[in-house]
PDB file of C-alpha atoms in Angstrom:
ATOM      1  CA  MET G1460     -13.460 -18.375  19.383  1.00 76.00           C
ATOM      2  CA  ILE G1461     -13.769 -15.682  16.765  1.00 75.00           C
ATOM      3  CA  HIS G1462     -14.223 -17.010  13.245  1.00 85.00           C
ATOM      4  CA  LYS G1463     -14.542 -15.184   9.907  1.00 82.00           C
ATOM      5  CA  ASN G1464     -12.891 -12.051  11.299  1.00 81.00           C
ATOM      6  CA  LYS G1465      -9.972 -11.442   8.948  1.00 79.00           C
ATOM      7  CA  THR G1466      -9.940  -7.661   8.764  1.00 81.00           C
ATOM      8  CA  LYS G1467      -7.854  -5.657  11.196  1.00 84.00           C
ATOM      9  CA  ASN G1468     -10.122  -3.007  12.696  1.00 89.00           C
ATOM     10  CA  LEU G1469      -7.280  -0.634  13.673  1.00 90.00           C
ATOM     11  CA  GLY G1470      -9.619   0.822  16.282  1.00 91.00           C
ATOM     12  CA  ARG G1471     -11.772   2.533  13.652  1.00 93.00           C
ATOM     13  CA  THR G1472     -15.167   2.253  12.044  1.00 94.00           C
ATOM     14  CA  LYS G1473     -15.468   0.782   8.565  1.00 93.00           C
ATOM     15  CA  SER G1474     -15.719   4.136   6.785  1.00 96.00           C
ATOM     16  CA  HIS G1475     -12.822   5.615   8.765  1.00 96.00           C
ATOM     17  CA  ARG G1476     -10.672   2.535   8.074  1.00 95.00           C
ATOM     18  CA  LYS G1477     -11.484   2.717   4.353  1.00 96.00           C
ATOM     19  CA  ALA G1478     -10.528   6.402   4.233  1.00 97.00           C
ATOM     20  CA  LEU G1479      -7.322   5.722   6.165  1.00 97.00           C
ATOM     21  CA  LEU G1480      -6.225   2.908   3.852  1.00 97.00           C
ATOM     22  CA  THR G1481      -7.116   4.946   0.771  1.00 97.00           C
ATOM     23  CA  ASN G1482      -5.019   7.881   1.973  1.00 98.00           C
ATOM     24  CA  LEU G1483      -2.102   5.615   2.899  1.00 97.00           C
ATOM     25  CA  ALA G1484      -2.277   3.928  -0.521  1.00 97.00           C
ATOM     26  CA  ILE G1485      -2.264   7.274  -2.339  1.00 97.00           C
ATOM     27  CA  SER G1486       0.744   8.410  -0.292  1.00 97.00           C
ATOM     28  CA  LEU G1487       2.564   5.154  -1.007  1.00 97.00           C
ATOM     29  CA  ILE G1488       1.945   5.451  -4.749  1.00 96.00           C
ATOM     30  CA  LYS G1489       3.080   9.081  -4.845  1.00 95.00           C
ATOM     31  CA  HIS G1490       6.120   8.858  -2.547  1.00 95.00           C
ATOM     32  CA  LYS G1491       7.126   5.181  -3.053  1.00 94.00           C
ATOM     33  CA  ARG G1492       7.965   4.869   0.683  1.00 95.00           C
ATOM     34  CA  ILE G1493       6.069   5.876   3.814  1.00 96.00           C
ATOM     35  CA  THR G1494       6.590   5.443   7.555  1.00 97.00           C
ATOM     36  CA  THR G1495       3.651   4.282   9.659  1.00 97.00           C
ATOM     37  CA  THR G1496       2.800   1.846  12.431  1.00 97.00           C
ATOM     38  CA  LEU G1497       3.307  -1.852  11.810  1.00 96.00           C
ATOM     39  CA  ALA G1498      -0.411  -2.671  12.069  1.00 96.00           C
ATOM     40  CA  LYS G1499      -1.310  -0.012   9.488  1.00 97.00           C
ATOM     41  CA  ALA G1500       1.504  -1.187   7.201  1.00 97.00           C
ATOM     42  CA  LYS G1501       0.239  -4.767   7.296  1.00 96.00           C
ATOM     43  CA  ALA G1502      -3.326  -3.643   6.585  1.00 96.00           C
ATOM     44  CA  LEU G1503      -2.096  -1.404   3.762  1.00 97.00           C
ATOM     45  CA  LYS G1504      -0.191  -4.284   2.194  1.00 96.00           C
ATOM     46  CA  LYS G1505      -3.413  -6.310   1.909  1.00 95.00           C
ATOM     47  CA  PHE G1506      -5.164  -3.256   0.449  1.00 96.00           C
ATOM     48  CA  ILE G1507      -2.549  -2.115  -2.108  1.00 97.00           C
ATOM     49  CA  GLU G1508      -1.334  -5.429  -3.568  1.00 96.00           C
ATOM     50  CA  PRO G1509      -4.618  -6.243  -5.400  1.00 96.00           C
ATOM     51  CA  ILE G1510      -4.775  -2.660  -6.672  1.00 97.00           C
ATOM     52  CA  ILE G1511      -1.305  -2.955  -8.228  1.00 96.00           C
ATOM     53  CA  THR G1512      -2.277  -6.318  -9.727  1.00 96.00           C
ATOM     54  CA  ILE G1513      -5.354  -4.755 -11.325  1.00 96.00           C
ATOM     55  CA  GLY G1514      -3.161  -1.882 -12.513  1.00 95.00           C
ATOM     56  CA  LYS G1515      -1.001  -4.242 -14.560  1.00 94.00           C
ATOM     57  CA  LYS G1516      -3.871  -4.617 -17.031  1.00 93.00           C
ATOM     58  CA  GLN G1517      -3.723  -1.533 -19.233  1.00 92.00           C
ATOM     59  CA  ASN G1518      -7.394  -1.015 -20.093  1.00 95.00           C
ATOM     60  CA  THR G1519     -10.198   1.371 -19.257  1.00 96.00           C
ATOM     61  CA  HIS G1520     -12.093  -1.021 -17.020  1.00 97.00           C
ATOM     62  CA  SER G1521      -9.031  -1.511 -14.794  1.00 97.00           C
ATOM     63  CA  ARG G1522      -8.563   2.250 -14.532  1.00 97.00           C
ATOM     64  CA  ARG G1523     -12.168   2.664 -13.425  1.00 97.00           C
ATOM     65  CA  ILE G1524     -11.875  -0.054 -10.785  1.00 97.00           C
ATOM     66  CA  VAL G1525      -8.677   1.467  -9.379  1.00 97.00           C
ATOM     67  CA  PHE G1526     -10.125   4.987  -9.451  1.00 97.00           C
ATOM     68  CA  LYS G1527     -13.165   3.731  -7.549  1.00 97.00           C
ATOM     69  CA  LYS G1528     -10.864   2.514  -4.755  1.00 96.00           C
ATOM     70  CA  LEU G1529      -8.388   5.427  -4.707  1.00 96.00           C
ATOM     71  CA  ASN G1530     -10.372   8.526  -5.813  1.00 95.00           C
ATOM     72  CA  ASP G1531      -7.213  10.363  -6.904  1.00 96.00           C
ATOM     73  CA  LYS G1532      -6.428  11.003 -10.574  1.00 96.00           C
ATOM     74  CA  THR G1533      -2.711  11.642 -10.079  1.00 97.00           C
ATOM     75  CA  ALA G1534      -2.262   8.425  -8.080  1.00 97.00           C
ATOM     76  CA  VAL G1535      -4.107   6.384 -10.716  1.00 97.00           C
ATOM     77  CA  PHE G1536      -2.029   7.988 -13.477  1.00 97.00           C
ATOM     78  CA  GLU G1537       1.206   7.255 -11.586  1.00 96.00           C
ATOM     79  CA  LEU G1538       0.099   3.676 -10.931  1.00 96.00           C
ATOM     80  CA  PHE G1539      -0.661   2.927 -14.572  1.00 96.00           C
ATOM     81  CA  LYS G1540       2.261   4.868 -16.052  1.00 94.00           C
ATOM     82  CA  ASN G1541       5.198   3.897 -13.834  1.00 93.00           C
ATOM     83  CA  ILE G1542       4.405   1.345 -11.150  1.00 93.00           C
ATOM     84  CA  SER G1543       2.535  -1.204 -13.255  1.00 91.00           C
ATOM     85  CA  LYS G1544       5.192  -1.167 -15.994  1.00 90.00           C
ATOM     86  CA  LYS G1545       7.994  -1.913 -13.518  1.00 91.00           C
ATOM     87  CA  ASN G1546       6.022  -4.755 -11.914  1.00 91.00           C
ATOM     88  CA  ILE G1547       4.765  -6.398 -15.123  1.00 90.00           C
ATOM     89  CA  LYS G1548       6.893  -9.546 -14.640  1.00 91.00           C
ATOM     90  CA  ARG G1549       6.371  -9.779 -10.898  1.00 90.00           C
ATOM     91  CA  ASN G1550       3.531 -12.055  -9.735  1.00 92.00           C
ATOM     92  CA  GLY G1551       3.056 -10.475  -6.334  1.00 92.00           C
ATOM     93  CA  GLY G1552       5.024  -9.076  -3.446  1.00 93.00           C
ATOM     94  CA  TYR G1553       5.037  -5.518  -4.739  1.00 95.00           C
ATOM     95  CA  THR G1554       5.612  -4.015  -1.283  1.00 95.00           C
ATOM     96  CA  ARG G1555       8.157  -4.531   1.475  1.00 95.00           C
ATOM     97  CA  ILE G1556       7.713  -3.864   5.196  1.00 96.00           C
ATOM     98  CA  ILE G1557      10.800  -3.000   7.247  1.00 96.00           C
ATOM     99  CA  LYS G1558      10.492  -2.726  11.026  1.00 96.00           C
ATOM    100  CA  ILE G1559      12.439   0.228  12.393  1.00 96.00           C
ATOM    101  CA  GLY G1560      11.746   0.169  16.125  1.00 96.00           C
ATOM    102  CA  ASN G1561       9.274   1.648  18.569  1.00 97.00           C
ATOM    103  CA  ARG G1562       7.785   5.121  18.881  1.00 94.00           C
ATOM    104  CA  LEU G1563       8.844   7.005  21.992  1.00 93.00           C
ATOM    105  CA  GLY G1564       5.419   8.293  23.028  1.00 92.00           C
ATOM    106  CA  ASP G1565       3.328   5.138  23.151  1.00 94.00           C
ATOM    107  CA  PHE G1566       5.928   2.465  22.290  1.00 94.00           C
ATOM    108  CA  SER G1567       4.034   1.252  19.227  1.00 95.00           C
ATOM    109  CA  GLU G1568       6.010  -0.531  16.540  1.00 97.00           C
ATOM    110  CA  ILE G1569       6.977   1.682  13.580  1.00 97.00           C
ATOM    111  CA  ALA G1570       7.654   0.322  10.105  1.00 97.00           C
ATOM    112  CA  ILE G1571       8.559   1.546   6.641  1.00 97.00           C
ATOM    113  CA  ILE G1572       6.441   0.232   3.778  1.00 97.00           C
ATOM    114  CA  GLU G1573       7.873   0.720   0.307  1.00 95.00           C
ATOM    115  CA  LEU G1574       7.414  -0.396  -3.271  1.00 94.00           C
ATOM    116  CA  VAL G1575      10.006  -3.055  -4.075  1.00 92.00           C
ATOM    117  CA  GLU G1576      10.908  -2.162  -7.654  1.00 86.00           C
ATOM    118  CA  PHE G1577      11.475   1.531  -6.968  1.00 81.00           C
ATOM    119  CA  ILE G1578      13.635   1.775  -3.884  1.00 69.00           C
ATOM    120  CA  GLU G1579      16.940   0.070  -3.264  1.00 64.00           C
ATOM    121  CA  ARG G1580      17.249  -1.653   0.076  1.00 57.00           C
ATOM    122  CA  ILE G1581      18.464   0.879   2.609  1.00 55.00           C
ATOM    123  CA  LYS G1582      20.538   0.161   5.667  1.00 55.00           C
ATOM    124  CA  ILE G1583      18.646   1.284   8.733  1.00 56.00           C
ATOM    125  CA  MET G1584      20.562   2.189  11.835  1.00 51.00           C
ATOM    126  CA  ASN G1585      18.832   1.523  15.151  1.00 51.00           C
TER     127      ASN G1585
END
């Protein structure tokens, strides 16, 4: 039995996984919707939700914490200017994962992850 193993490795080392999640989070903040594999989307959801929660506090310390995790000034600015103001009354669940099928090459599950307050629910044709 494997205990105390909550993180999804995604087949990467710790530094590679951290860089991957940081880049996915920056893309999600900038574009409001991205398409990726289901495993990466689930890992990104656990990574981005606390960052948005910290971003709801409009002070310098919160900006420094978020910048330490994201390392992108434009993403931090977008998070504090637009995203945090739209989610101020929401207590969680800032992102939505929509499964859209399987990739043709390796048959891995593909999903769309999007910010809830920004994008209207779209109808996806299979």
